Amino acid sequence: PDSLHQEAAVLVLGAIAEGAGEAIEGHLGAVMPFLRDTLRDGTLLTKATAAWTVSRYAGWMRRNAGIGVVGEIVGILVSTVAVPGNGKASKAAFTAISVLAEQARDVLLPALPSLANALVSHVEGDPSLAWYDCVQTVSVSMDGPFGETGVV
């Protein structure tokens, strides 16, 4: 689809999460693959908007999505921040990872070692304030497992 229409659709999905989230929850199983694909293949603006939208449904993901779905989305978010020059998309991805770490903690636990390694490896570049916030949020949300795994 046209990238502007796609970005608008993703923005609407995120915007309605607050007021109409319960009404759309029955459809999120079908919507998540679209958001996943948009995170992977969209323009930078669309990726940033998709990251924000995914974070708006973190509670649903905790209740309804397995580690496969959450892990795949987090993996795509991490790959977004690994590409230099992604700017807003990287910032949105760091924020989405933080929200998922807070709200979908139980589902995210099995992905902790790879997530921690990916975040730490990103410091080799020029870490942004969003990176520091993400690492801090993930470490606070996962304090027991971080220390137990010896990753960080």
PDB file of C-alpha atoms in Angstrom:
ATOM      1  CA  PRO A   1       0.000   0.000   0.000  1.00  0.00           C
ATOM      2  CA  ASP A   2       0.888   3.641  -0.359  1.00  0.00           C
ATOM      3  CA  SER A   3       3.200   4.530   2.534  1.00  0.00           C
ATOM      4  CA  LEU A   4       1.156   7.580   3.590  1.00  0.00           C
ATOM      5  CA  HIS A   5      -2.041   5.540   3.736  1.00  0.00           C
ATOM      6  CA  GLN A   6      -0.250   2.765   5.576  1.00  0.00           C
ATOM      7  CA  GLU A   7       1.197   5.223   8.115  1.00  0.00           C
ATOM      8  CA  ALA A   8      -2.255   6.786   8.609  1.00  0.00           C
ATOM      9  CA  ALA A   9      -3.815   3.352   9.208  1.00  0.00           C
ATOM     10  CA  VAL A  10      -1.121   2.437  11.737  1.00  0.00           C
ATOM     11  CA  LEU A  11      -1.529   5.816  13.465  1.00  0.00           C
ATOM     12  CA  VAL A  12      -5.287   5.289  13.776  1.00  0.00           C
ATOM     13  CA  LEU A  13      -4.744   1.826  15.273  1.00  0.00           C
ATOM     14  CA  GLY A  14      -2.491   3.351  17.921  1.00  0.00           C
ATOM     15  CA  ALA A  15      -4.754   6.320  18.557  1.00  0.00           C
ATOM     16  CA  ILE A  16      -7.850   4.207  19.232  1.00  0.00           C
ATOM     17  CA  ALA A  17      -6.030   1.994  21.726  1.00  0.00           C
ATOM     18  CA  GLU A  18      -6.890   4.353  24.578  1.00  0.00           C
ATOM     19  CA  GLY A  19     -10.629   4.790  24.019  1.00  0.00           C
ATOM     20  CA  ALA A  20     -11.658   1.887  21.826  1.00  0.00           C
ATOM     21  CA  GLY A  21      -8.963  -0.605  22.731  1.00  0.00           C
ATOM     22  CA  GLU A  22     -11.385  -3.110  24.199  1.00  0.00           C
ATOM     23  CA  ALA A  23     -13.513  -3.033  21.049  1.00  0.00           C
ATOM     24  CA  ILE A  24     -10.541  -3.797  18.823  1.00  0.00           C
ATOM     25  CA  GLU A  25      -8.931  -6.402  21.090  1.00  0.00           C
ATOM     26  CA  GLY A  26     -10.850  -9.208  19.392  1.00  0.00           C
ATOM     27  CA  HIS A  27      -9.169  -8.263  16.120  1.00  0.00           C
ATOM     28  CA  LEU A  28      -5.617  -7.753  17.360  1.00  0.00           C
ATOM     29  CA  GLY A  29      -4.638 -11.320  16.529  1.00  0.00           C
ATOM     30  CA  ALA A  30      -5.135 -10.372  12.871  1.00  0.00           C
ATOM     31  CA  VAL A  31      -3.746  -6.845  13.280  1.00  0.00           C
ATOM     32  CA  MET A  32      -0.435  -7.823  14.916  1.00  0.00           C
ATOM     33  CA  PRO A  33       0.953  -9.508  11.770  1.00  0.00           C
ATOM     34  CA  PHE A  34       0.221  -6.287   9.849  1.00  0.00           C
ATOM     35  CA  LEU A  35       2.026  -4.243  12.518  1.00  0.00           C
ATOM     36  CA  ARG A  36       4.909  -6.725  12.559  1.00  0.00           C
ATOM     37  CA  ASP A  37       5.273  -6.481   8.778  1.00  0.00           C
ATOM     38  CA  THR A  38       5.080  -2.686   8.939  1.00  0.00           C
ATOM     39  CA  LEU A  39       7.829  -2.622  11.565  1.00  0.00           C
ATOM     40  CA  ARG A  40       9.960  -4.776   9.301  1.00  0.00           C
ATOM     41  CA  ASP A  41       9.283  -3.298   5.875  1.00  0.00           C
ATOM     42  CA  GLY A  42       7.805   0.172   6.275  1.00  0.00           C
ATOM     43  CA  THR A  43       9.327   3.574   5.701  1.00  0.00           C
ATOM     44  CA  LEU A  44      11.124   5.138   8.666  1.00  0.00           C
ATOM     45  CA  LEU A  45       8.065   7.226   9.558  1.00  0.00           C
ATOM     46  CA  THR A  46       5.785   4.207   9.309  1.00  0.00           C
ATOM     47  CA  LYS A  47       8.199   2.111  11.398  1.00  0.00           C
ATOM     48  CA  ALA A  48       8.227   4.805  14.089  1.00  0.00           C
ATOM     49  CA  THR A  49       4.434   4.942  14.121  1.00  0.00           C
ATOM     50  CA  ALA A  50       4.158   1.138  14.157  1.00  0.00           C
ATOM     51  CA  ALA A  51       6.550   0.942  17.122  1.00  0.00           C
ATOM     52  CA  TRP A  52       4.394   3.430  19.017  1.00  0.00           C
ATOM     53  CA  THR A  53       1.241   1.519  18.068  1.00  0.00           C
ATOM     54  CA  VAL A  54       2.681  -1.816  19.196  1.00  0.00           C
ATOM     55  CA  SER A  55       3.560  -0.260  22.543  1.00  0.00           C
ATOM     56  CA  ARG A  56      -0.058   0.872  22.953  1.00  0.00           C
ATOM     57  CA  TYR A  57      -1.154  -2.775  22.864  1.00  0.00           C
ATOM     58  CA  ALA A  58       1.539  -4.136  25.202  1.00  0.00           C
ATOM     59  CA  GLY A  59      -1.090  -5.152  27.766  1.00  0.00           C
ATOM     60  CA  TRP A  60      -2.964  -7.161  25.143  1.00  0.00           C
ATOM     61  CA  MET A  61       0.292  -8.788  24.078  1.00  0.00           C
ATOM     62  CA  ARG A  62       0.990  -9.772  27.679  1.00  0.00           C
ATOM     63  CA  ARG A  63      -2.435 -11.392  28.001  1.00  0.00           C
ATOM     64  CA  ASN A  64      -2.851 -12.908  24.538  1.00  0.00           C
ATOM     65  CA  ALA A  65       0.374 -13.247  22.579  1.00  0.00           C
ATOM     66  CA  GLY A  66       2.999 -15.856  23.249  1.00  0.00           C
ATOM     67  CA  ILE A  67       6.737 -15.391  23.441  1.00  0.00           C
ATOM     68  CA  GLY A  68       6.977 -16.166  19.727  1.00  0.00           C
ATOM     69  CA  VAL A  69       4.988 -13.081  18.753  1.00  0.00           C
ATOM     70  CA  VAL A  70       6.459 -10.787  21.403  1.00  0.00           C
ATOM     71  CA  GLY A  71       9.971 -12.072  20.783  1.00  0.00           C
ATOM     72  CA  GLU A  72       9.645 -11.570  17.039  1.00  0.00           C
ATOM     73  CA  ILE A  73       8.355  -8.015  17.468  1.00  0.00           C
ATOM     74  CA  VAL A  74      11.110  -7.177  19.955  1.00  0.00           C
ATOM     75  CA  GLY A  75      13.650  -8.672  17.538  1.00  0.00           C
ATOM     76  CA  ILE A  76      12.382  -6.405  14.765  1.00  0.00           C
ATOM     77  CA  LEU A  77      12.468  -3.411  17.119  1.00  0.00           C
ATOM     78  CA  VAL A  78      16.061  -4.238  18.046  1.00  0.00           C
ATOM     79  CA  SER A  79      17.039  -4.563  14.384  1.00  0.00           C
ATOM     80  CA  THR A  80      15.493  -1.140  13.769  1.00  0.00           C
ATOM     81  CA  VAL A  81      17.755   0.505  16.333  1.00  0.00           C
ATOM     82  CA  ALA A  82      20.800  -1.325  14.977  1.00  0.00           C
ATOM     83  CA  VAL A  83      20.648   0.562  11.667  1.00  0.00           C
ATOM     84  CA  PRO A  84      22.474   3.922  11.777  1.00  0.00           C
ATOM     85  CA  GLY A  85      20.427   6.886  10.618  1.00  0.00           C
ATOM     86  CA  ASN A  86      17.038   5.522  11.658  1.00  0.00           C
ATOM     87  CA  GLY A  87      16.528   8.504  14.005  1.00  0.00           C
ATOM     88  CA  LYS A  88      12.872   8.699  14.971  1.00  0.00           C
ATOM     89  CA  ALA A  89      12.288   5.040  14.172  1.00  0.00           C
ATOM     90  CA  SER A  90      15.097   4.067  16.569  1.00  0.00           C
ATOM     91  CA  LYS A  91      13.774   6.337  19.304  1.00  0.00           C
ATOM     92  CA  ALA A  92      10.267   4.901  18.887  1.00  0.00           C
ATOM     93  CA  ALA A  93      11.679   1.358  18.907  1.00  0.00           C
ATOM     94  CA  PHE A  94      13.593   1.993  22.154  1.00  0.00           C
ATOM     95  CA  THR A  95      10.425   3.407  23.704  1.00  0.00           C
ATOM     96  CA  ALA A  96       8.348   0.429  22.538  1.00  0.00           C
ATOM     97  CA  ILE A  97      10.909  -2.013  23.969  1.00  0.00           C
ATOM     98  CA  SER A  98      10.718  -0.124  27.276  1.00  0.00           C
ATOM     99  CA  VAL A  99       6.926  -0.284  27.363  1.00  0.00           C
ATOM    100  CA  LEU A 100       6.935  -3.984  26.487  1.00  0.00           C
ATOM    101  CA  ALA A 101       9.501  -4.625  29.234  1.00  0.00           C
ATOM    102  CA  GLU A 102       7.233  -2.913  31.746  1.00  0.00           C
ATOM    103  CA  GLN A 103       3.845  -4.185  30.629  1.00  0.00           C
ATOM    104  CA  ALA A 104       4.594  -7.560  29.017  1.00  0.00           C
ATOM    105  CA  ARG A 105       7.412  -8.528  31.365  1.00  0.00           C
ATOM    106  CA  ASP A 106       6.291 -12.116  31.937  1.00  0.00           C
ATOM    107  CA  VAL A 107       6.039 -12.834  28.221  1.00  0.00           C
ATOM    108  CA  LEU A 108       9.356 -11.117  27.497  1.00  0.00           C
ATOM    109  CA  LEU A 109      11.407 -12.985  30.119  1.00  0.00           C
ATOM    110  CA  PRO A 110      12.484 -15.848  27.798  1.00  0.00           C
ATOM    111  CA  ALA A 111      13.850 -13.293  25.299  1.00  0.00           C
ATOM    112  CA  LEU A 112      15.856 -11.469  27.981  1.00  0.00           C
ATOM    113  CA  PRO A 113      19.369 -12.723  27.153  1.00  0.00           C
ATOM    114  CA  SER A 114      19.141 -11.851  23.457  1.00  0.00           C
ATOM    115  CA  LEU A 115      17.446  -8.531  24.225  1.00  0.00           C
ATOM    116  CA  ALA A 116      20.075  -7.567  26.806  1.00  0.00           C
ATOM    117  CA  ASN A 117      22.927  -8.523  24.458  1.00  0.00           C
ATOM    118  CA  ALA A 118      21.359  -6.547  21.612  1.00  0.00           C
ATOM    119  CA  LEU A 119      20.903  -3.446  23.780  1.00  0.00           C
ATOM    120  CA  VAL A 120      24.437  -3.654  25.145  1.00  0.00           C
ATOM    121  CA  SER A 121      25.912  -4.148  21.672  1.00  0.00           C
ATOM    122  CA  HIS A 122      24.162  -0.980  20.517  1.00  0.00           C
ATOM    123  CA  VAL A 123      26.338   1.072  22.857  1.00  0.00           C
ATOM    124  CA  GLU A 124      29.222   0.590  20.409  1.00  0.00           C
ATOM    125  CA  GLY A 125      27.679   3.364  18.352  1.00  0.00           C
ATOM    126  CA  ASP A 126      26.638   6.714  19.763  1.00  0.00           C
ATOM    127  CA  PRO A 127      24.077   5.879  22.449  1.00  0.00           C
ATOM    128  CA  SER A 128      21.149   8.233  22.625  1.00  0.00           C
ATOM    129  CA  LEU A 129      19.099   9.327  25.602  1.00  0.00           C
ATOM    130  CA  ALA A 130      16.406   6.919  24.371  1.00  0.00           C
ATOM    131  CA  TRP A 131      18.971   4.071  24.549  1.00  0.00           C
ATOM    132  CA  TYR A 132      19.885   4.935  28.141  1.00  0.00           C
ATOM    133  CA  ASP A 133      16.218   5.117  29.099  1.00  0.00           C
ATOM    134  CA  CYS A 134      15.511   1.772  27.414  1.00  0.00           C
ATOM    135  CA  VAL A 135      18.430  -0.001  29.094  1.00  0.00           C
ATOM    136  CA  GLN A 136      17.436   1.433  32.464  1.00  0.00           C
ATOM    137  CA  THR A 137      13.775   0.474  32.032  1.00  0.00           C
ATOM    138  CA  VAL A 138      14.589  -3.037  30.876  1.00  0.00           C
ATOM    139  CA  SER A 139      17.060  -3.544  33.719  1.00  0.00           C
ATOM    140  CA  VAL A 140      14.566  -2.320  36.325  1.00  0.00           C
ATOM    141  CA  SER A 141      11.744  -4.393  34.848  1.00  0.00           C
ATOM    142  CA  MET A 142      13.917  -7.493  34.661  1.00  0.00           C
ATOM    143  CA  ASP A 143      16.189  -6.922  37.661  1.00  0.00           C
ATOM    144  CA  GLY A 144      16.120 -10.500  38.898  1.00  0.00           C
ATOM    145  CA  PRO A 145      16.724 -12.198  35.557  1.00  0.00           C
ATOM    146  CA  PHE A 146      19.329  -9.621  34.435  1.00  0.00           C
ATOM    147  CA  GLY A 147      21.458 -10.434  37.442  1.00  0.00           C
ATOM    148  CA  GLU A 148      20.736 -14.153  37.284  1.00  0.00           C
ATOM    149  CA  THR A 149      21.663 -14.562  33.631  1.00  0.00           C
ATOM    150  CA  GLY A 150      24.932 -12.700  33.983  1.00  0.00           C
ATOM    151  CA  VAL A 151      24.277 -10.987  30.668  1.00  0.00           C
ATOM    152  CA  VAL A 152      24.749  -7.478  32.004  1.00  0.00           C
TER     153      VAL A 152
END
